[in-house]
Short mmCIF file of C-alpha atoms in Angstrom, two decimals:
data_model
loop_
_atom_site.label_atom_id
_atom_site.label_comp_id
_atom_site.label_asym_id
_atom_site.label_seq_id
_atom_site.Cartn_x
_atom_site.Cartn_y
_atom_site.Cartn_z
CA UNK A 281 -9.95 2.06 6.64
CA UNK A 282 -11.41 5.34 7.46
CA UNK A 283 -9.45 8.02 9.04
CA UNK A 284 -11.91 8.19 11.92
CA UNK A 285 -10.50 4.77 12.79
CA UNK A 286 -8.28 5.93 15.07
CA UNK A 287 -10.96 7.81 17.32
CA UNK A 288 -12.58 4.33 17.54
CA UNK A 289 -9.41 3.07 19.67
CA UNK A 290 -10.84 4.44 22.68
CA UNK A 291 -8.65 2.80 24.94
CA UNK A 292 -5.24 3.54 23.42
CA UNK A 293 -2.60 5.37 25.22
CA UNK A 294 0.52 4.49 22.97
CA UNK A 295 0.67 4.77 19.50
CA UNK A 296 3.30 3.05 17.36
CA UNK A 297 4.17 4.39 14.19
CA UNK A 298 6.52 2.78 11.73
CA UNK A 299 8.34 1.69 9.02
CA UNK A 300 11.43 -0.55 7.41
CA UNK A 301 14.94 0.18 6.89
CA UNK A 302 17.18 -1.20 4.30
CA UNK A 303 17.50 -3.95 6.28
CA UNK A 304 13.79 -4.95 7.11
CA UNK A 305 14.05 -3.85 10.80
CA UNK A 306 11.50 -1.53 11.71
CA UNK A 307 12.08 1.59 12.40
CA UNK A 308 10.01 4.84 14.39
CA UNK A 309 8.55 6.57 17.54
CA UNK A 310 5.60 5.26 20.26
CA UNK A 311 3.30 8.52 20.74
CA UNK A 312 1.01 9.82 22.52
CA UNK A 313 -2.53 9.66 21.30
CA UNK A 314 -2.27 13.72 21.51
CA UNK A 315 0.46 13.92 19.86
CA UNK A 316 -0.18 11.27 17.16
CA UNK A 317 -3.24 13.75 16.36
CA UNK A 318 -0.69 16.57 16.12
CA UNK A 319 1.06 14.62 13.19
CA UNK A 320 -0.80 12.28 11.65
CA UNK A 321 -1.21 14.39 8.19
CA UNK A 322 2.35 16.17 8.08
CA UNK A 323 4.12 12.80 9.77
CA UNK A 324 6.57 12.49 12.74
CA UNK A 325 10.12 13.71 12.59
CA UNK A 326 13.54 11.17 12.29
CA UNK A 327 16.88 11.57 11.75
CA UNK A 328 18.04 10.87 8.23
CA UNK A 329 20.11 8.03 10.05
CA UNK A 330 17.00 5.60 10.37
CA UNK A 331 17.95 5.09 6.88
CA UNK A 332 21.58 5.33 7.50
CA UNK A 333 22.75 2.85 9.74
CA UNK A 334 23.83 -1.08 9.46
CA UNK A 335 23.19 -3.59 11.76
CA UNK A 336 25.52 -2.53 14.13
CA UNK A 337 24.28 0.36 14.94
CA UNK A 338 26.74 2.11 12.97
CA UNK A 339 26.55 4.56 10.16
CA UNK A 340 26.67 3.44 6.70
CA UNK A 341 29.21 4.93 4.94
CA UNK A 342 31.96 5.25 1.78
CA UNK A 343 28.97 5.98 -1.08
CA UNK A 344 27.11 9.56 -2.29
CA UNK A 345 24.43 10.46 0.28
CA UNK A 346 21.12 11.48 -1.46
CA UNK A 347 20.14 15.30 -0.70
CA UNK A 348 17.67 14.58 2.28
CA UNK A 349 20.86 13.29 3.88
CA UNK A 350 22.14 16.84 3.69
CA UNK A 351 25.83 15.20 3.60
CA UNK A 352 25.85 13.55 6.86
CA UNK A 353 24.35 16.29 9.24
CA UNK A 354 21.82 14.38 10.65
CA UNK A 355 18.82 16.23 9.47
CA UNK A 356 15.35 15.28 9.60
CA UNK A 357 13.05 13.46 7.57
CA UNK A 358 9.37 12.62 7.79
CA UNK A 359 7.33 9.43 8.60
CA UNK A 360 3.73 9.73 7.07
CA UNK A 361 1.61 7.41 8.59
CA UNK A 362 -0.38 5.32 6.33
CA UNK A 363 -4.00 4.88 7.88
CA UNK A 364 -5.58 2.03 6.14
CA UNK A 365 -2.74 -0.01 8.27
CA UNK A 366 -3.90 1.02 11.55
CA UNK A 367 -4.41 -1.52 14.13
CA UNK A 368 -5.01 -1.98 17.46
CA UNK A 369 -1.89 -4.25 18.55
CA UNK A 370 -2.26 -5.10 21.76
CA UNK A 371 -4.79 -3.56 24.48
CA UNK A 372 -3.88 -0.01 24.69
CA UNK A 373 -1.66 -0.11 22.02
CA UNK A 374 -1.89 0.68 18.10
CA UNK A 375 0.31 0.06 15.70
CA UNK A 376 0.51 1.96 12.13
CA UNK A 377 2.61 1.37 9.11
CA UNK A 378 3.89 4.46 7.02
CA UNK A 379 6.16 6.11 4.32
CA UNK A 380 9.73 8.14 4.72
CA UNK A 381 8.93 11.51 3.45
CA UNK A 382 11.51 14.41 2.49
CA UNK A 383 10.77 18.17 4.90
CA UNK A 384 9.77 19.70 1.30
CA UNK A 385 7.36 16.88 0.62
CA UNK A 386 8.90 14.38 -1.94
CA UNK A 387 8.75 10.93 -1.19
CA UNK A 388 12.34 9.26 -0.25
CA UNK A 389 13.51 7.09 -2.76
CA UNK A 390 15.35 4.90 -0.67
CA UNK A 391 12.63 4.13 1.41
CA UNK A 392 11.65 0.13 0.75
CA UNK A 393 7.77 1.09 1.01
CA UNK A 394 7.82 3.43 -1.47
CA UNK A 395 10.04 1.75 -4.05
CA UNK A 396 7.24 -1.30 -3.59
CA UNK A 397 4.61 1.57 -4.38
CA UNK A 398 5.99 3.31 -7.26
CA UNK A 399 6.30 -0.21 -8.75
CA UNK A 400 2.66 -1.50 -8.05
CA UNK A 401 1.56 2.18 -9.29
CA UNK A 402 3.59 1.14 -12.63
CA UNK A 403 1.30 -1.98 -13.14
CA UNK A 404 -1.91 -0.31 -12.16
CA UNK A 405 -0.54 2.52 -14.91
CA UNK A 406 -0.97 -0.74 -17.20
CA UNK A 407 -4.31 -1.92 -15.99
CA UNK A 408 -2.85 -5.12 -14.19
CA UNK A 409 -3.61 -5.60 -10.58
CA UNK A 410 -1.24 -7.98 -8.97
CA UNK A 411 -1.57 -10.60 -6.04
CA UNK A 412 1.42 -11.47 -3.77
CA UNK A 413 1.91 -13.68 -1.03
CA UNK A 414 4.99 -15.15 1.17
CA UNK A 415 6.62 -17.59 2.64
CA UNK A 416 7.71 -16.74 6.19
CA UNK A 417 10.62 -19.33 7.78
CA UNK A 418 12.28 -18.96 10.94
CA UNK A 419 13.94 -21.56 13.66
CA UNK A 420 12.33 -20.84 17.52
CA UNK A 421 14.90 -22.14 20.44
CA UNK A 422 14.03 -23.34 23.82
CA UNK A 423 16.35 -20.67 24.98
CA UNK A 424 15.63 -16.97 26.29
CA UNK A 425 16.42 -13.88 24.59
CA UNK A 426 18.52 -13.24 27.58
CA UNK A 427 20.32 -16.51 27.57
CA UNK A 428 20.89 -16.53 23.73
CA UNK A 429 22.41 -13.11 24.03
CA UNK A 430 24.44 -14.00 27.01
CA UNK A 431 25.96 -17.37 24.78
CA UNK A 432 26.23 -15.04 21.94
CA UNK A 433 23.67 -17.05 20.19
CA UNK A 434 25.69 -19.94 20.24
CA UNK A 435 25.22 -23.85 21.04
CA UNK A 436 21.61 -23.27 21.52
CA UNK A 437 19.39 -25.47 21.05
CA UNK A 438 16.57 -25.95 18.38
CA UNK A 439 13.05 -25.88 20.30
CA UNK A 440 10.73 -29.03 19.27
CA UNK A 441 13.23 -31.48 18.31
CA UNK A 442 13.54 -32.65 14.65
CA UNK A 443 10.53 -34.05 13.18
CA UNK A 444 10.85 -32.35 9.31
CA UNK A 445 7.85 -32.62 7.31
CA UNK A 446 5.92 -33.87 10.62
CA UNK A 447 2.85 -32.27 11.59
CA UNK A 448 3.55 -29.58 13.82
CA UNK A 449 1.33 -31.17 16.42
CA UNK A 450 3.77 -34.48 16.39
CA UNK A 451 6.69 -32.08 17.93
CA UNK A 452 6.84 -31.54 21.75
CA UNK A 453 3.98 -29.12 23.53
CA UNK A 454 6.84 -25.89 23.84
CA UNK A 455 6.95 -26.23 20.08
CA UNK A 456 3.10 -26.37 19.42
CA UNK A 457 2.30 -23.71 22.57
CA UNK A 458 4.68 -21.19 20.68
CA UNK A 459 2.57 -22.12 17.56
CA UNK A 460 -0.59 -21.65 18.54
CA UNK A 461 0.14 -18.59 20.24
CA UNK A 462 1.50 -17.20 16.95
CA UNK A 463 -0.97 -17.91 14.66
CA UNK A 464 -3.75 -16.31 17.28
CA UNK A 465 -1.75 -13.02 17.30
CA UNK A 466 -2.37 -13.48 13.56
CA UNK A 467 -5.93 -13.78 13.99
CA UNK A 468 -6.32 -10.93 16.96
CA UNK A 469 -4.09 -8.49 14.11
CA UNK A 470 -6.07 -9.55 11.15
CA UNK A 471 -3.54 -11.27 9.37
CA UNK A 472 -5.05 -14.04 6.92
CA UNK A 473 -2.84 -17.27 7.22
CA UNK A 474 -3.19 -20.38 5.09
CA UNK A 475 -1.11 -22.64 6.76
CA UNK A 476 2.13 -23.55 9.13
CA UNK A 477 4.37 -26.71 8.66
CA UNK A 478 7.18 -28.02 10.59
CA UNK A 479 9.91 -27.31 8.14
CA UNK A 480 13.29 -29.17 7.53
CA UNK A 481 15.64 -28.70 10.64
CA UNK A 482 15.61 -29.06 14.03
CA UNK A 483 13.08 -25.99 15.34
CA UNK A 484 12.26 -24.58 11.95
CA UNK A 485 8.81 -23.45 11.19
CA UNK A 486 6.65 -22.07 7.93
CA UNK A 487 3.78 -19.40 8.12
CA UNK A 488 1.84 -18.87 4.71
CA UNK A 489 0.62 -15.88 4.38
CA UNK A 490 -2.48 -15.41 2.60
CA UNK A 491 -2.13 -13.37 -1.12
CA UNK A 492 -2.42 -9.25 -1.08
CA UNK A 493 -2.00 -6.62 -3.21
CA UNK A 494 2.32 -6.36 -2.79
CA UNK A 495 2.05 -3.33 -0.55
CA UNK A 496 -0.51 -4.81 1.69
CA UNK A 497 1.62 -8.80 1.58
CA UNK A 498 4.73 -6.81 2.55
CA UNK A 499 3.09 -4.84 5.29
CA UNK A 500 1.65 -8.40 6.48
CA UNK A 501 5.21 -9.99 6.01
CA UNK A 502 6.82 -7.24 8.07
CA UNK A 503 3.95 -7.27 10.90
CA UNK A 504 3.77 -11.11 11.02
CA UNK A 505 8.21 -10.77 11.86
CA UNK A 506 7.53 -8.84 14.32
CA UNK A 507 4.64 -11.16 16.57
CA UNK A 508 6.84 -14.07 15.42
CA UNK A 509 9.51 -12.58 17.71
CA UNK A 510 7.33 -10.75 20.64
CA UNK A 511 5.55 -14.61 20.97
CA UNK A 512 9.00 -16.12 21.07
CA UNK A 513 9.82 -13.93 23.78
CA UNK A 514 6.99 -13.58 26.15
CA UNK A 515 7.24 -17.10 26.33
CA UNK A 516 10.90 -17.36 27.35
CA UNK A 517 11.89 -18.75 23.88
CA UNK A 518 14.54 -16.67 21.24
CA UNK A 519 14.02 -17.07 17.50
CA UNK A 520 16.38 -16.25 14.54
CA UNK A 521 15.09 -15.32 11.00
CA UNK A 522 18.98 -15.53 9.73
CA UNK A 523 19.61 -17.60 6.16
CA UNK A 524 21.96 -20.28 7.79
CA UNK A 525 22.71 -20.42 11.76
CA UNK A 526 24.24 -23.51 11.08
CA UNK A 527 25.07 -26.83 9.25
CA UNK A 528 21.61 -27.64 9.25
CA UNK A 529 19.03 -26.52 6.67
CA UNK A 530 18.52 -22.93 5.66
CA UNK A 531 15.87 -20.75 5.62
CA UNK A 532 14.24 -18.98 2.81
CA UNK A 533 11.12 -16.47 2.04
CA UNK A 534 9.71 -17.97 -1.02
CA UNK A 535 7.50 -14.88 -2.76
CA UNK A 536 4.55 -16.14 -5.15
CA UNK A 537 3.36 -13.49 -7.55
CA UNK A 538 0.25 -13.64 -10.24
CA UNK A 539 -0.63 -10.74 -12.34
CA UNK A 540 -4.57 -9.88 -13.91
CA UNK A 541 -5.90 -7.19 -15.85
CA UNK A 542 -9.58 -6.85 -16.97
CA UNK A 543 -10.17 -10.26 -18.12
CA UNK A 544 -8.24 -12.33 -15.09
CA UNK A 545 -5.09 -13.86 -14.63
CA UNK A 546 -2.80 -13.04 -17.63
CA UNK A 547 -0.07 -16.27 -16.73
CA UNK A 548 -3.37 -18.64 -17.27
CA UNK A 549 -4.00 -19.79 -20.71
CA UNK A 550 -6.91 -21.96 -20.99
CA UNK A 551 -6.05 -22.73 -24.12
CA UNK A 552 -2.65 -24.27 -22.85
CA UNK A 553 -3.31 -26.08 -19.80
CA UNK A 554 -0.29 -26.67 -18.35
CA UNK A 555 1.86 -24.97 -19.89
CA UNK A 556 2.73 -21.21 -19.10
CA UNK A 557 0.89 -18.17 -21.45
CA UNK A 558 2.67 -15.95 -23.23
CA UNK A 559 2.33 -12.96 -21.02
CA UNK A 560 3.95 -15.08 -18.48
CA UNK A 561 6.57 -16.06 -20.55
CA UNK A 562 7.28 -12.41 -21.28
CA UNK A 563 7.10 -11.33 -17.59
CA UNK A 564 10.10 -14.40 -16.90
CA UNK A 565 11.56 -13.01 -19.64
CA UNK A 566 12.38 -9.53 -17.80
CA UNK A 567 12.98 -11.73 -15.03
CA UNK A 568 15.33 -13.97 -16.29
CA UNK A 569 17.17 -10.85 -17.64
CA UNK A 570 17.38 -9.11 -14.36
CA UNK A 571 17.99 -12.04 -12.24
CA UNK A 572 21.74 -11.62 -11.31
CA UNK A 573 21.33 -8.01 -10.93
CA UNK A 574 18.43 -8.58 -8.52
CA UNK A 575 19.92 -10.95 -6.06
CA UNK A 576 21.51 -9.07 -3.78
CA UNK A 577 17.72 -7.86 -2.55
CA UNK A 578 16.97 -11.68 -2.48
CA UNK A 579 20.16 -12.92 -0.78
CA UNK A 580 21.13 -8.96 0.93
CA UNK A 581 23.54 -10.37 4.19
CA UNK A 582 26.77 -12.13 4.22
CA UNK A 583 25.41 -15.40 5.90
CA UNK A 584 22.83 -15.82 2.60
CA UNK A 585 24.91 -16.97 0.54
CA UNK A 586 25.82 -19.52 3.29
CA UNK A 587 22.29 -20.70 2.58
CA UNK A 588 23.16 -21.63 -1.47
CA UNK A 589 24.15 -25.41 -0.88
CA UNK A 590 23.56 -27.63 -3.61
CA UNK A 591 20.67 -30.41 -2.91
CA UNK A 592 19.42 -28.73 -0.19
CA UNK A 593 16.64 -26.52 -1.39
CA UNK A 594 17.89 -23.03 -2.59
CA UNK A 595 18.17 -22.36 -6.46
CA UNK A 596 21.71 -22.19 -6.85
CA UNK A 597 21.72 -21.93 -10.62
CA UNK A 598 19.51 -18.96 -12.90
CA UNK A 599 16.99 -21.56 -14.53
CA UNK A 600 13.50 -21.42 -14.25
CA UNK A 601 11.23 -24.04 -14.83
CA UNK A 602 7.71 -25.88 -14.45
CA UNK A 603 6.65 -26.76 -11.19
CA UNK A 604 10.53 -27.44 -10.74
CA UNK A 605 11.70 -26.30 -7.40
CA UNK A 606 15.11 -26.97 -7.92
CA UNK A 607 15.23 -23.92 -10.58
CA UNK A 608 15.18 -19.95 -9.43
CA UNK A 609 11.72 -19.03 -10.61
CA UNK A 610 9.01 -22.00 -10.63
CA UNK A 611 6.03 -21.90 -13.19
CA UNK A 612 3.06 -23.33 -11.36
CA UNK A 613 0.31 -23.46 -14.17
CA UNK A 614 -3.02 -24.38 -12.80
CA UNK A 615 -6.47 -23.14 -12.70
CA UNK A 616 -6.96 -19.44 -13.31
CA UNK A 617 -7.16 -18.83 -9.98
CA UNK A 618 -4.06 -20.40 -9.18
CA UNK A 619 -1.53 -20.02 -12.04
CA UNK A 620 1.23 -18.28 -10.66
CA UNK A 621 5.10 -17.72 -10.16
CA UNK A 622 7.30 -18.38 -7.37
CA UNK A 623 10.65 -16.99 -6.72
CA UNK A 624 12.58 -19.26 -4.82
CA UNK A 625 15.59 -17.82 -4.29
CA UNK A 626 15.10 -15.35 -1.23
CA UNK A 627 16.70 -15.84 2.15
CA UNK A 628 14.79 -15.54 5.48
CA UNK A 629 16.70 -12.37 6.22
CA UNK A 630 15.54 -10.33 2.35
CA UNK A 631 13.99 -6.83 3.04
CA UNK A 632 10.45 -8.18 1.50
CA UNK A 633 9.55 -4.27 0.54
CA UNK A 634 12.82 -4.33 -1.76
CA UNK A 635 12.91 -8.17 -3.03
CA UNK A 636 9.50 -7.98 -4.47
CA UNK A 637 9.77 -4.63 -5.79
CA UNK A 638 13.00 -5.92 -7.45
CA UNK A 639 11.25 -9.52 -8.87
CA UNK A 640 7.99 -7.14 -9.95
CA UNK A 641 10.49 -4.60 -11.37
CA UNK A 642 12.34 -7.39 -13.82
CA UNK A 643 8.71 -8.95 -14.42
CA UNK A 644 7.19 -5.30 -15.99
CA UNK A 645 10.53 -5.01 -17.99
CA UNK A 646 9.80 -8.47 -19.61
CA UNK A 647 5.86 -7.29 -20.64
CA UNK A 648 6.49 -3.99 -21.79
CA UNK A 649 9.55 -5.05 -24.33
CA UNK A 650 8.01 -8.15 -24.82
CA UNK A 651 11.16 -10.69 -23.80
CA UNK A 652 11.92 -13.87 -24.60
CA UNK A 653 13.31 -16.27 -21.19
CA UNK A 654 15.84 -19.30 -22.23
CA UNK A 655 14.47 -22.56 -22.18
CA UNK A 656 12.74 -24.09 -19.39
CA UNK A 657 15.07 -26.29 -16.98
CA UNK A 658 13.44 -29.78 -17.38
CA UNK A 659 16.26 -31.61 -15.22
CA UNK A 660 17.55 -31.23 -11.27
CA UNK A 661 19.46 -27.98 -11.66
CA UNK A 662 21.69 -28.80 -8.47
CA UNK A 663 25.40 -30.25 -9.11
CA UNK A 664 25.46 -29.70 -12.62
CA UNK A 665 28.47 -29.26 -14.35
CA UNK A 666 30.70 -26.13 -13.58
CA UNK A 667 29.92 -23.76 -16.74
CA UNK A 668 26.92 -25.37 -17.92
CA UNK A 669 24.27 -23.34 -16.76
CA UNK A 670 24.68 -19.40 -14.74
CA UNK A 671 25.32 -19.96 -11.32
CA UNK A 672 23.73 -17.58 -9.32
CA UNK A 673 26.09 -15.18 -7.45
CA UNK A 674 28.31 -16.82 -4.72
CA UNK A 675 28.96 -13.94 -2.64
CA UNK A 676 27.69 -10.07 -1.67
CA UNK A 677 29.99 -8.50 -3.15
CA UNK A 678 29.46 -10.05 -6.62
CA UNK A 679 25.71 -10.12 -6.26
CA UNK A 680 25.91 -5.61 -6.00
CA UNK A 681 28.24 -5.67 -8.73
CA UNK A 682 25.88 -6.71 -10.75
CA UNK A 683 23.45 -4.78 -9.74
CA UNK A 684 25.46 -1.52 -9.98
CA UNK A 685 26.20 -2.84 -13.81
CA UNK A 686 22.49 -3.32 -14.53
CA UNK A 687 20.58 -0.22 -16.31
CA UNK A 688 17.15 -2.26 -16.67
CA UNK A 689 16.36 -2.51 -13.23
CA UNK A 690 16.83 1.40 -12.65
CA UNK A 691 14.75 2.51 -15.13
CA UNK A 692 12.13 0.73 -13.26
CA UNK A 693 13.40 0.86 -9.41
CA UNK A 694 14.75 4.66 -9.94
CA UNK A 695 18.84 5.57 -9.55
CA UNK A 696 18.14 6.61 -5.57
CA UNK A 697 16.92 3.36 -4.55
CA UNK A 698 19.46 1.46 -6.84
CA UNK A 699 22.18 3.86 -5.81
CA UNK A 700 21.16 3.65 -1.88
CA UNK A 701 21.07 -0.19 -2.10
CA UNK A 702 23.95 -0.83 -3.59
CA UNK A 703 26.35 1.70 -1.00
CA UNK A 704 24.83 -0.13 1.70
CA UNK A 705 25.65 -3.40 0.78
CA UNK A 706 28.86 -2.42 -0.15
CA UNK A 707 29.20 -1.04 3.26
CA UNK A 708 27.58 -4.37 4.82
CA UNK A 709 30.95 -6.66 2.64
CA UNK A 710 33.42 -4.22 3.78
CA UNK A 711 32.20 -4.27 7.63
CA UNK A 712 32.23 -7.91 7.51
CA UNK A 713 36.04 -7.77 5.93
CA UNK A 714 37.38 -5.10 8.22
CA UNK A 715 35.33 -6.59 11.42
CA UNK A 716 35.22 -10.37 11.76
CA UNK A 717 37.85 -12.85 12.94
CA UNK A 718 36.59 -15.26 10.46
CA UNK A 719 37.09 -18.46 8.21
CA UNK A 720 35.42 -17.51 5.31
CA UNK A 721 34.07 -21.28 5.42
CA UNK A 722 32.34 -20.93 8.53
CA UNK A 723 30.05 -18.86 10.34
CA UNK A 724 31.27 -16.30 12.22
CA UNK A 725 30.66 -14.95 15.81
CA UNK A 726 30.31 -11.70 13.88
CA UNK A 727 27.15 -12.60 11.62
CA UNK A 728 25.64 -14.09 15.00
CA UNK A 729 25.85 -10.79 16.80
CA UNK A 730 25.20 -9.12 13.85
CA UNK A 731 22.28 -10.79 12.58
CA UNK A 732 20.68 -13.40 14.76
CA UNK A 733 17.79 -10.41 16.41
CA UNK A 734 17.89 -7.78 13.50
CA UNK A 735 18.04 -9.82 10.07
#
């Protein structure tokens, strides 16, 4: 998109620039339209603690702060805005998407945009292009924000009744009015959509997002969040992107990934139909290899692990397989256009920037050294034997352990963002430890409060 773009928006009075946090939520300043102008090469100042605080509101803390942090003084840092995502969101209104910057001009490392950059720029280094898409699940209630908050986001109840699998148009007329008013939001933004279902539980619902470059699918993840929420509540509904609010179902963010150089898609094989090529078996190789270090940007709150219950969806084991969806990582071999991965294990509540920069991350280790994945998974890989097969990580704190072990994912995700991750999480176990009136078996009142609006 040109940079005259923004001269077009002749009726704009607000400008809304932004970007993620560790945590997915997004994060900057509404300007003026002068001032916008003023910045919108050298970027618009923050305090270092847009990257610095939980949930809660509360400062992260008990790990090394990077430089830009300047040890906790608050200084600033810069949001760049990124032009081609400039959009007019709503009459008199634009909205623009953009990267954390350092006051001397070096791009943050912690910042989940950038990491996602550096990591595309890697392929494109290679000559492969790659195509990403996701899965977006959430559950809408029939309750306000106001109300939900007032309950503490408890006993409320799931909007549409449970029809799973149904047609969306089955459910009650709340349920389909807060659809339809989502996906034409889509449409008014210019977000390609392939689809919506009525997922498993009571008030659950799908949006497929159509495939993008990963930058571009993020950016369209994070965007399509945020008019998920701002429908639920202009219509006096409240909606929750959080793994597991309760014995029902969970919620995931499935990611499906293909990668092409010159001649096409390099996981189809014509000469193998069916089966996976061997620069797809290389890229699950990395993959494969990186998996347990990776999960804590797949599964990154306390409540997803809640979410890992055998026979009910979620991988709970590190298998991959052909078109098996019980397994972490399905194959799904098909025409070239189609061939692809799909990760399986995120949660609703994964930081998209960092997950797929994490799963491309493992997959560019695998082609550049060439690796060799185990054995395809050819049974049900839920309730298998204790032992027989890695279990994916049960818990936070075991998930950044092995993360903080790994040395193959830095070399690809850099030591800052690795490093930055891993404190943060570390601080997220700890406030959940030091915080909660809990039983570790059920959810708390904490991860409600915590993340029910933010996650």
């Amino acid at each position: 998109m040109s940079s005259d773009r923004f001269e077009e928006l002749t009726s704009v009075s607000r400008v809304r620039v932004e970007a993620t946090n560790q945590d997915g939520v997004l994060i900057g300043k509404t300007l003026s339209p002068a001032k916008y102008r003023s910045c919108r090469e050298k970027g618009i100042a923050l305090p270092d603690l847009a990257l610095g605080l939980d949930l809660n509101n509360n400062s992260a803390l008990g790990f090394g702060f990077p430089e830009w942090r300047r040890n906790g003084t608050m200084s600033d840092i810069e949001l760049r805005p990124d032009e081609s995502t400039l959009v007019e969101w709503k009459p008199g209104v634009a909205s623009v998407i953009g990267d954390l910057w350092t006051l001397q001009g070096e791009p943050i490392g912690a910042d989940p945009r950038q990491a996602l950059k550096r990591i595309t720029a890697a392929y494109a280094e290679r000559g492969l292009s790659i195509l990403a898409s996701v899965e977006i699940e959430a559950t809408v209630f029939q309750e306000s924000i106001d109300q939900a908050r007032a309950q503490q986001y408890q006993n409320l109840t799931p909007l549409g009744g449970n029809a799973g699998a149904a047609l969306v148009h089955a459910k009650s007329p709340d349920y389909v009015e807060y659809v339809e008013a989502v996906v034409a939001r889509f449409d008014e933004i210019g977000i390609p959509w392939e689809a919506y279902s009525d997922e498993a539980a009571s008030g659950q619902i799908e949006f497929n997002i159509a495939p993008a470059d990963p930058v571009t699918a993020a950016d369209r993840w994070a965007r399509a969040r945020q008019i998920m929420r701002e429908v639920a509540y202009s219509l006096g509904r409240s909606i929750t992107f959080m793994s597991k609010w309760s014995a029902a179902y969970g919620q995931g963010a499935h990611l499906n990934v293909s990668v092409s150089d010159e001649n096409g898609n390099i996981f189809f094989d014509a000469n193998k139909p069916g089966e996976p090529s061997e620069r797809m078996l290389h890229f699950l190789g990395g993959v494969m290899a990186t998996l347990e270090a990776s999960t804590s940007f797949a599964l990154p709150t306390i409540t997803s692990y809640r979410r890992l219950m055998e026979l009910e969806g979620p991988p709970t084991t590190q298998t991959w397989g052909v078109a098996n969806k019980s397994c972490a990582v399905r194959a799904v071999p098909a025409d070239n256009s189609a061939t692809r991965l799909e990760y399986r294990l995120p949660s609703a509540d994964s930081n998209m920037y960092c997950t797929l920069a994490a799963f491309l991350a493992g997959g560019l280790l695998g082609l550049d050294e060439k690796s060799t994945p185990p054995a395809p998974f050819e049974q049900m890989a839920w309730a298998l034997v204790p032992g027989s097969v890695p279990a994916v990580p049960k818990n936070l704190y075991d998930a950044v352990a092995a993360l903080d072990a790994d040395d193959q994912l830095r070399r690809y995700l850099g030591d800052e963002f690795v490093d930055y991750w891993v404190g943060h999480r570390r601080w997220e176990w700890l406030s959940f430890h030091t915080e909660a009136e809990r039983d570790d078996a059920q959810l708390s009142v904490w991860e409600f409060l915590r993340y029910f609006e933010l996650a």
